[in-house]
Coordinates of C-alpha atoms in Angstrom, one line a residue:
X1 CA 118.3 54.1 72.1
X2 CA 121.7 54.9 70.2
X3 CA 123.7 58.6 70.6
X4 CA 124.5 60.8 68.4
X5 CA 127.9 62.5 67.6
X6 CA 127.1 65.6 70.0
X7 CA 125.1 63.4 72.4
X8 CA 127.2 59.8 72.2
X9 CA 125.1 59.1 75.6
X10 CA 121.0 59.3 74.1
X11 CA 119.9 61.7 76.3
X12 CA 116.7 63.6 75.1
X13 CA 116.6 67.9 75.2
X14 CA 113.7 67.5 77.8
X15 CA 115.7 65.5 80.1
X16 CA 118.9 67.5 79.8
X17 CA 116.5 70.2 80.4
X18 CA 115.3 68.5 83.7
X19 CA 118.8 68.1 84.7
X20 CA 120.2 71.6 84.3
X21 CA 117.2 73.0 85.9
X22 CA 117.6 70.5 88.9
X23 CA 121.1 71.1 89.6
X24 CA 120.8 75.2 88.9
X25 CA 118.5 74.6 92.0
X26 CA 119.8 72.0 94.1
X27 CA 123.8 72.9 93.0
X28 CA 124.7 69.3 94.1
X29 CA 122.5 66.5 94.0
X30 CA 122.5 62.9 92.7
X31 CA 120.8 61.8 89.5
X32 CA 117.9 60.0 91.7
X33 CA 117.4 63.1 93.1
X34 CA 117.0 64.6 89.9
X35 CA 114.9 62.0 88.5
X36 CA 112.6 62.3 91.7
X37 CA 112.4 66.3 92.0
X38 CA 111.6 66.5 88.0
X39 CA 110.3 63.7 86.5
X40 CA 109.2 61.2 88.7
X41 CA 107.2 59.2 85.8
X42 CA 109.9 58.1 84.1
X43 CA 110.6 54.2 85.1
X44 CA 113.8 54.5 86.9
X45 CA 116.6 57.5 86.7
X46 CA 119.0 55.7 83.9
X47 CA 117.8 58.5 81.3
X48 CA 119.2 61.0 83.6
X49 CA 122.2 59.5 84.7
X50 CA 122.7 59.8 80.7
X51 CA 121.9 63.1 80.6
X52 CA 124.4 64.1 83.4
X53 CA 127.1 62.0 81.1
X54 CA 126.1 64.0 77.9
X55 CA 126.2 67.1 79.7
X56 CA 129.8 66.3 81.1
X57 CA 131.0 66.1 77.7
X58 CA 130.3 69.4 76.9
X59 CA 131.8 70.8 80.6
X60 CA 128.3 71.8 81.5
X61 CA 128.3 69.2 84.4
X62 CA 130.9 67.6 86.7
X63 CA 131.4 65.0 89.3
X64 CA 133.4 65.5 92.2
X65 CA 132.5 63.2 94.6
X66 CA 129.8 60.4 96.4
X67 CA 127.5 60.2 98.7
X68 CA 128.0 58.4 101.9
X69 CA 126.4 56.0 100.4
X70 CA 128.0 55.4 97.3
X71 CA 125.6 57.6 94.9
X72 CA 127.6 59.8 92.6
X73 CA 127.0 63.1 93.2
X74 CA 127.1 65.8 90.3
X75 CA 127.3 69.6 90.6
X76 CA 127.6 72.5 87.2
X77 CA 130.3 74.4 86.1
X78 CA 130.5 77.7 85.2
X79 CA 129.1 77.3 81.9
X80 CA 126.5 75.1 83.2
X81 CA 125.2 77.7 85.8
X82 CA 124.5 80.0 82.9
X83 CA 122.9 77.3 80.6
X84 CA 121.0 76.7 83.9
X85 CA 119.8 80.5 84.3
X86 CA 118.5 80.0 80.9
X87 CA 116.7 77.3 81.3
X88 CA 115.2 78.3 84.8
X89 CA 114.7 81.7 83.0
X90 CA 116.9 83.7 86.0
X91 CA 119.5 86.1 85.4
X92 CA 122.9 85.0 85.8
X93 CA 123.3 86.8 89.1
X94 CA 120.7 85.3 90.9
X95 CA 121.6 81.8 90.6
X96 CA 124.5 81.6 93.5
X97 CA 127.9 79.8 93.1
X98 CA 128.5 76.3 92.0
X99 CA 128.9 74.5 95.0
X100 CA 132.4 73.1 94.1
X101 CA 133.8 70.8 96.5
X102 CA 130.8 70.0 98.3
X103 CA 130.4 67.0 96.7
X104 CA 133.9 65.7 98.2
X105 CA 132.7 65.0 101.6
X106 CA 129.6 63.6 101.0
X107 CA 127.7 66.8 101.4
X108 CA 125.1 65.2 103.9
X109 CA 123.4 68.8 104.6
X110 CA 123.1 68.9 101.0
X111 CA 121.3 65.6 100.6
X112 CA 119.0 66.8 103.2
X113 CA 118.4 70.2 101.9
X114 CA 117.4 67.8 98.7
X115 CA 115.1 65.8 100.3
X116 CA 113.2 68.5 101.8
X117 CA 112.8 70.3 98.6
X118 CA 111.7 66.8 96.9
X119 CA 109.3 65.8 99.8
X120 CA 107.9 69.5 99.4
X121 CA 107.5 69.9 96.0
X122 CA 106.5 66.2 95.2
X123 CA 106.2 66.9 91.3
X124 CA 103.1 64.6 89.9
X125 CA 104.5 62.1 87.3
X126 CA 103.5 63.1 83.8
X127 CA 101.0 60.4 82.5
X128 CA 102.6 59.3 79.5
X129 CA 100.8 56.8 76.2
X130 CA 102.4 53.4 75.5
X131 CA 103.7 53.0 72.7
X132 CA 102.7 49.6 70.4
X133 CA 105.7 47.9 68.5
X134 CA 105.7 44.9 66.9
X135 CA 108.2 42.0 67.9
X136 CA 110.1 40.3 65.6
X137 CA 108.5 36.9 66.8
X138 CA 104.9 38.3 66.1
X139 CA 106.2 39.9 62.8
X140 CA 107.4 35.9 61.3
X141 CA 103.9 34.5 63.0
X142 CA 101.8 37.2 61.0
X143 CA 103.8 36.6 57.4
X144 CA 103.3 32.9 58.5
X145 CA 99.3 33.2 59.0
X146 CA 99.3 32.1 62.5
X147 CA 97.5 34.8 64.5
X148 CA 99.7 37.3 66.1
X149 CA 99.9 37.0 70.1
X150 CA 97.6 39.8 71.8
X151 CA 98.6 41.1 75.6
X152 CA 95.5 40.7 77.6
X153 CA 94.5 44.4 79.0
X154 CA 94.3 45.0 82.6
X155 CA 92.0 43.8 85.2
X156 CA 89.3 46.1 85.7
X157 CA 89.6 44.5 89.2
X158 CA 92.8 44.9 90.3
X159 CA 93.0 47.6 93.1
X160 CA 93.8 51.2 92.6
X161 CA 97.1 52.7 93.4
X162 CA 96.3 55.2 95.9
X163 CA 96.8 58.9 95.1
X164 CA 99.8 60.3 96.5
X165 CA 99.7 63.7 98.7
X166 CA 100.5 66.7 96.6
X167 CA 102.9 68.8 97.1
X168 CA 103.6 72.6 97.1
X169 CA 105.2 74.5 94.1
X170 CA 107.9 73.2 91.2
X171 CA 111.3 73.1 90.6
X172 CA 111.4 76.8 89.2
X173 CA 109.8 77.7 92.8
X174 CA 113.3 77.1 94.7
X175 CA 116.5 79.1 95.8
X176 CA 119.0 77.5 97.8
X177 CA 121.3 78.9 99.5
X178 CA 120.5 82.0 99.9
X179 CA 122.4 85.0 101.0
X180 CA 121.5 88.0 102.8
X181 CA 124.1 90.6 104.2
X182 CA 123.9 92.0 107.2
X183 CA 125.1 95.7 108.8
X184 CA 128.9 95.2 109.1
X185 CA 131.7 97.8 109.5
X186 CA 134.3 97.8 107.9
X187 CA 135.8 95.0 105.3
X188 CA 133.8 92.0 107.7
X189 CA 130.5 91.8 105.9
X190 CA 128.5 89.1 108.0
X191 CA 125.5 87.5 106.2
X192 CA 122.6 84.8 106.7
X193 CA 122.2 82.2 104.6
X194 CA 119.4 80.7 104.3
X195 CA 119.4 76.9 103.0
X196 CA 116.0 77.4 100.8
X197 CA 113.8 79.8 99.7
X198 CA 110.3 78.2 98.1
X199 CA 107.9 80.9 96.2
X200 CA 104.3 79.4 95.9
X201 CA 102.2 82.4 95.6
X202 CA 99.9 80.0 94.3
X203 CA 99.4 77.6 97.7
X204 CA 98.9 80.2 99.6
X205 CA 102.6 81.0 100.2
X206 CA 104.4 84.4 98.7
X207 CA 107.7 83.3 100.5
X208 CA 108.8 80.5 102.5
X209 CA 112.0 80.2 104.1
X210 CA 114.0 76.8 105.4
X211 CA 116.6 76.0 107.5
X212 CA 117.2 72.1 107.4
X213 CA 118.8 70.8 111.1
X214 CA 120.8 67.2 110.6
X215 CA 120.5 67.4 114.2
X216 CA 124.5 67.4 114.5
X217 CA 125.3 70.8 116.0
X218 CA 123.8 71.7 119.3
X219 CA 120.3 73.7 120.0
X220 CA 122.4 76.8 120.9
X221 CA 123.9 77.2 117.3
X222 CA 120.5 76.5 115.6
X223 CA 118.8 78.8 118.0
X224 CA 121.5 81.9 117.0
X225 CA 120.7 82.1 113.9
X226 CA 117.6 83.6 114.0
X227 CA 119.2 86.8 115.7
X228 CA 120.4 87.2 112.7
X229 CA 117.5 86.2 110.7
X230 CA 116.1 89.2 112.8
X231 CA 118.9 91.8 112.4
X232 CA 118.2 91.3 108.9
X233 CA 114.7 91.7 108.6
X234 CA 115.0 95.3 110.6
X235 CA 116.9 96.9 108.2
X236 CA 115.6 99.8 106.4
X237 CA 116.5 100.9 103.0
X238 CA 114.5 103.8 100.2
X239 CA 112.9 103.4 97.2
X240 CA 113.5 105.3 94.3
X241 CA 110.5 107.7 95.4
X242 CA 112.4 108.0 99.0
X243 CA 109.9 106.0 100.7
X244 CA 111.5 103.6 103.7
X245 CA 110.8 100.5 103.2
X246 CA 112.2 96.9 105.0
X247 CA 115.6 95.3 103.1
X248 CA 114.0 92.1 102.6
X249 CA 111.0 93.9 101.1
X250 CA 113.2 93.7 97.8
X251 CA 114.2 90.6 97.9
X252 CA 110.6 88.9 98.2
X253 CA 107.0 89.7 97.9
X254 CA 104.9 90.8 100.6
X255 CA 103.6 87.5 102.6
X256 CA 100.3 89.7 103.3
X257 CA 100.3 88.5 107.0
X258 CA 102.1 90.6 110.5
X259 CA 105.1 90.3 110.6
X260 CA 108.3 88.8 108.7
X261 CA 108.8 86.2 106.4
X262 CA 107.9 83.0 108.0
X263 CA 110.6 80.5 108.4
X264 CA 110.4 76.7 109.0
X265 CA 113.0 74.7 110.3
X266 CA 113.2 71.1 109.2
X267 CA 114.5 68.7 111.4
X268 CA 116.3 65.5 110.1
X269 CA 116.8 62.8 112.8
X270 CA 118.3 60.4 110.5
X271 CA 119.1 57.0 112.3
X272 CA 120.8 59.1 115.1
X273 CA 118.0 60.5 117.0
X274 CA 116.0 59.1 118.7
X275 CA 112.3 60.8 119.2
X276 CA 112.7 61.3 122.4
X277 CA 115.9 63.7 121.8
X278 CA 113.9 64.5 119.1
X279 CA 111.7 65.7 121.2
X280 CA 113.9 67.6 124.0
X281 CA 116.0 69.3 120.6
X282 CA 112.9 71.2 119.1
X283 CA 111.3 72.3 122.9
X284 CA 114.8 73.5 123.6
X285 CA 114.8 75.8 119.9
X286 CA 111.4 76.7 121.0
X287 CA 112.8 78.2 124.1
X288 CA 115.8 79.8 123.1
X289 CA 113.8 81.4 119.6
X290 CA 110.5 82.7 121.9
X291 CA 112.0 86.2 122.1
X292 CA 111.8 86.0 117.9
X293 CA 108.8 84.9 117.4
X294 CA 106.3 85.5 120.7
X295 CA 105.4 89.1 119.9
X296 CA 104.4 91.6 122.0
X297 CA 101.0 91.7 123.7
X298 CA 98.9 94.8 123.3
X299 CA 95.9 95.5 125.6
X300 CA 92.6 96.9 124.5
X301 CA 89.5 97.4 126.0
X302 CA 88.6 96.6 130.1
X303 CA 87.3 99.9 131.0
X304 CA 84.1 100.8 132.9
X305 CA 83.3 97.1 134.0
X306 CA 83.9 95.5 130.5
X307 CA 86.1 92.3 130.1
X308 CA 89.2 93.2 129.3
X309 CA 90.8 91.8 125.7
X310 CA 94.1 92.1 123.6
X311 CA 96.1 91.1 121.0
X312 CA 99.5 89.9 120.1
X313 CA 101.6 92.7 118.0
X314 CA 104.2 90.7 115.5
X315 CA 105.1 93.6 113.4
X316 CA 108.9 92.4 114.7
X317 CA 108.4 88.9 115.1
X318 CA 109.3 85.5 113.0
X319 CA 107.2 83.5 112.3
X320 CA 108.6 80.0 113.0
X321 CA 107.3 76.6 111.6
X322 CA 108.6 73.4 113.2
X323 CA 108.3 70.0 111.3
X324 CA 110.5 66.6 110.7
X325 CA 112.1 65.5 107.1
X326 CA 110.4 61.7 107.8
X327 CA 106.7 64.0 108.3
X328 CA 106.7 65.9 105.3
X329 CA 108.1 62.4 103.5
X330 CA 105.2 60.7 104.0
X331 CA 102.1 63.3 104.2
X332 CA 103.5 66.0 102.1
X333 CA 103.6 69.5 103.0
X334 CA 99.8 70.0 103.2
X335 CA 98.8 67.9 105.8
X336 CA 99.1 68.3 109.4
X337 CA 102.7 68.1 109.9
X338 CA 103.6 71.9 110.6
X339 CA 103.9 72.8 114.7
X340 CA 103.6 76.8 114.8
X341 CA 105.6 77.7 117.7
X342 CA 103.1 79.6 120.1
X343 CA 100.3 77.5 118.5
X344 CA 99.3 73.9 120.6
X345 CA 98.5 71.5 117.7
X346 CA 99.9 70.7 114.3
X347 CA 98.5 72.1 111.7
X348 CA 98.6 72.3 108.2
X349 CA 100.4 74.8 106.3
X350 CA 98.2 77.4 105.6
X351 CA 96.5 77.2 109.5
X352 CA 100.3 77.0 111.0
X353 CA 101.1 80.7 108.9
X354 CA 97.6 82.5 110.4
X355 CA 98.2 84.8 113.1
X356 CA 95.0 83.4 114.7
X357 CA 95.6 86.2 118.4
X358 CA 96.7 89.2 116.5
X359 CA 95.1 92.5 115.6
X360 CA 93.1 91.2 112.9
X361 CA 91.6 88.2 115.2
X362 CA 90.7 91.4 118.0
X363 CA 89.0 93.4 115.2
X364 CA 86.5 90.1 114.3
X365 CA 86.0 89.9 118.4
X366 CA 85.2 93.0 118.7
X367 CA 83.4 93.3 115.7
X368 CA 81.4 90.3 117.2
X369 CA 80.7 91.8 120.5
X370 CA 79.6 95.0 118.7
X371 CA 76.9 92.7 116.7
X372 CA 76.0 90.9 120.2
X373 CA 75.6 94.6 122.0
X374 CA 73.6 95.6 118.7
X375 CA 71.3 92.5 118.8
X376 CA 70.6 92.8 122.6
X377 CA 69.5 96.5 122.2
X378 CA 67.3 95.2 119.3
X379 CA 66.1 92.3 121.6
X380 CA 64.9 94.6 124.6
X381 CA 63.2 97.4 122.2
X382 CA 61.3 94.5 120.9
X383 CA 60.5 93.5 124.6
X384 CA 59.5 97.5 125.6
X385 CA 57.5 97.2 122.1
X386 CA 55.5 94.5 123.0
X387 CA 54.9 95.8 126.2
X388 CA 53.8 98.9 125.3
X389 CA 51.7 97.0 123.1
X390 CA 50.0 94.6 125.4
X391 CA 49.1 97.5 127.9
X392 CA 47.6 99.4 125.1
X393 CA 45.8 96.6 123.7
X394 CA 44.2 95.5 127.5
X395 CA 43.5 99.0 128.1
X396 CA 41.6 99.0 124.8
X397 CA 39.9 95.8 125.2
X398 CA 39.2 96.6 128.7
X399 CA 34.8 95.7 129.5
X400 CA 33.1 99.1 130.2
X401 CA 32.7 99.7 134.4
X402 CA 29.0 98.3 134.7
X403 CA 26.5 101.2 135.1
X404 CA 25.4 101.7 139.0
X405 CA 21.5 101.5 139.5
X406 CA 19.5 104.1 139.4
X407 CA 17.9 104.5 143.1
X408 CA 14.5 104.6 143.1
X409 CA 12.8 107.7 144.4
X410 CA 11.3 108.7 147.5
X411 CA 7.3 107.0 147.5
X412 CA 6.3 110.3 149.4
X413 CA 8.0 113.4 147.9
X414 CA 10.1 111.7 144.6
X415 CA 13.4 112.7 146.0
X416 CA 16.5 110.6 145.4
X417 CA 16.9 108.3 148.5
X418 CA 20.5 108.2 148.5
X419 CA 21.4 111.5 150.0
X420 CA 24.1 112.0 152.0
X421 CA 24.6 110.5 155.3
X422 CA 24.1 112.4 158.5
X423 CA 24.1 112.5 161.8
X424 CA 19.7 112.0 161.5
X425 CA 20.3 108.9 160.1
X426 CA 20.8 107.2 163.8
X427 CA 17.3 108.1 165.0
X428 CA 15.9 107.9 161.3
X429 CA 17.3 104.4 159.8
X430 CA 16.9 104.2 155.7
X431 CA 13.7 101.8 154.9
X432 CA 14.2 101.8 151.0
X433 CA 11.0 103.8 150.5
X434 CA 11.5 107.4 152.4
X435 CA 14.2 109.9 151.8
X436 CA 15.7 111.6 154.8
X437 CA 13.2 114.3 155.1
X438 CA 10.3 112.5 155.0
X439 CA 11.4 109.7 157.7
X440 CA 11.7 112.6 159.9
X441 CA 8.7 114.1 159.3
X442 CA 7.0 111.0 159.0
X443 CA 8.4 110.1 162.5
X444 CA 7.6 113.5 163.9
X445 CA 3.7 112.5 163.2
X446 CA 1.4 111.5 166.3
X447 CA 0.5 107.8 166.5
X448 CA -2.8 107.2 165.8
X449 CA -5.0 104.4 167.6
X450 CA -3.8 101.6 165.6
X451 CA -0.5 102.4 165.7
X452 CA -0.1 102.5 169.5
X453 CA -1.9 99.4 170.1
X454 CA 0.7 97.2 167.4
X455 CA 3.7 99.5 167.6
X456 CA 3.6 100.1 163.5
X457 CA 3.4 103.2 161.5
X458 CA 1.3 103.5 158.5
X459 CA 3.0 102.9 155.1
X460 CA 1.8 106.1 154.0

């Protein structure tokens, strides 16, 4: 495609657009970069090398320097940092300095502060509509009456291009370097600065900050800056209602969770660590940072026989999210590829910022144990229910006592024969037919005739 007088190089308004916006984030960054952070559909990067050229022409853009690998790099003047504010739609003062003379040593903790913010955000190309134009050749066959050539469509059959992993938030999502001051006396004012600063409210993540470790200054040094991160985050300011409220508080949104703003350090081996070292670098961070981001454990509960329970308090604590440049390169930042320090797995993103122990996670347990108490009080009324029940139920179903037997009376007088026993009843035995009285009386009788000779008394 030709220039034009202003434009001698072609480029399009969207692409310079692209470009400014890319390098009022990145501040230096080669036109790959570019073409991979904001438009990753376009065919190669050649339209934004353009663009860079189009943009140099009218001192918006400048190149100071390569890459250690021979990749020109390209940072913005001052008027370009303002046409970049526009476009990002920040004011002026928020969009830093222009990063000049970076680009003269090859900025290699630039490049990697790139990539990280590339392999986060992972833009989707734009799907975009071919365009049909007739070739001269088909043009002569058609005037000619021969019938113009047709391109065979695709095979149906031909295996789909598997769907890349997305990514986390846009271009316009990003700060980098980032500075926060810190109490100083005097004229030495000592700040943080913070390499990136990613605001996805929309994944899940209000504020996300990132240091990026090229793994070329020792554990020690990496470790120290979180005591700063930390002096930071305790300072105290007022609102305009005179209400105290945390410094950082007005420099990002609340990240709803206990605790600061989380902070995830991105290691970058590159060819000259190995995993091992790897390895041995981020246990060593762990241990020297634990003190920032343990917490403090607060015990509840334990008296009068119950278990005892706790949680873990990080009102002053850091959250702080370990992962590798070569991870989040190839599974993007939503897959497992976050190590929580204080967690034992890796997680994804949104499982590696939870406070899974703290004072939330007690009020579900003991909101759960409360249910569980509830439900076993429930479970043994039922049981004294049904017990009450089943006694009153066999006590009504009980069978009536059977009804004793009336005696029959005495054959002689008519008298019950079941009178009490006495001491008569030796010498006058019951025979089923006499009461007491008459057996005596009846025994008192003389014997007759009869009765002597066979020893038997009359029935009567």
């Amino acid at each position: 495609m030709g220039g034009s007088r202003a434009y001698p190089y072609g480029s399009t308004a969207a692409v310079r657009g692209h470009v400014l916006a890319a390098l009022g984030v990145l501040k230096v960054a080669t036109a790959d970069q570019i073409h991979r952070l904001t438009a990753p559909g376009h065919k190669d990067n050649k339209a934004f090398r353009n663009a860079l050229l189009d943009l140099a022409r009218h001192h918006l853009t400048v190149s100071e320097g390569s890459t250690r690998d021979g990749n020109k790099l390209w940072g913005l003047t001052p008027l370009g940092l303002d046409a970049a504010a526009e476009v990002l739609g920040r004011p002026a003062s928020e969009m830093g300095s222009t990063a000049r003379g970076a680009a003269r040593s090859g900025a290699p903790h630039a490049m990697a502060v790139n990539e990280t913010v590339i392999a986060v955000t992972r833009t989707a190309p734009e799907p975009t509509r071919p365009v049909r134009r007739a070739t001269a050749t088909a043009a002569v066959r058609s005037a000619s009456g021969e019938r113009p050539a047709v391109i065979p469509a695709a095979r149906a059959e031909l295996p789909a291009v598997p769907a890349a992993p997305a990514g986390v938030g846009s271009v316009s999502s990003w700060s980098t370097e980032v500075g926060m001051a810190l109490p100083s006396a005097g004229r030495n004012r000592a700040s943080v600065q913070t390499d990136a600063v990613l605001h996805a409210p929309e994944a899940g993540v209000p504020v996300l900050l990132f240091e990026v470790d090229n793994c070329t200054e020792s554990a020690d040094v990496l470790a120290g800056k979180f005591d700063r991160y930390r002096r930071f985050f305790r300072q105290k300011t007022k609102d305009h209602q005179g209400r105290e409220l945390p410094v950082w508080r007005t420099l990002y949104p609340p990240t709803f969770r206990e605790g600061y703003p989380p902070i995830a350090v991105v290691f970058n081996p590159g060819i000259r660590t190995g995993e091992q070292a790897l390895k041995n670098r981020m246990n060593r961070v762990l241990d020297l940072t634990r003190e920032f981001w343990s917490g403090s454990w607060e015990r509840m509960g334990g008296p009068g026989g119950k278990l005892a329970d706790g949680y873990r308090n990080y009102r002053d604590a850091i959250p702080l999210l370990f992962t590798t440049l070569p991870y989040l390169q190839d599974e993007g930042p939503l897959g497992p590829v976050w190590w929580r320090c204080g967690h034992r797995e890796w997680q994804t993103l949104t499982d590696a910022l939870a406070n899974g122990d703290d004072i939330g996670a007690w009020h579900r347990r003991d909101e759960e144990r409360r249910r569980q108490r509830e439900a076993e009080r429930e479970e043994a009324e039922h049981a004294r229910t049904q017990e009450a029940e089943h006694r009153r139920s066999a006590w009504e179903n009980k069978p009536p006592d059977p009804q004793s037997a009336v005696p029959a009376p005495c054959e002689r007088c008519g008298q019950p024969l079941n009178e009490p026993p006495s001491a008569d009843d030796a010498f006058t035995p019951p025979d089923g037919r006499h009461c007491l009285s008459c057996r005596t009386d009846l025994r008192q009788q003389h014997m007759t005739l009869r009765q002597a000779l066979f020893g038997k008394r009359p029935d009567t």
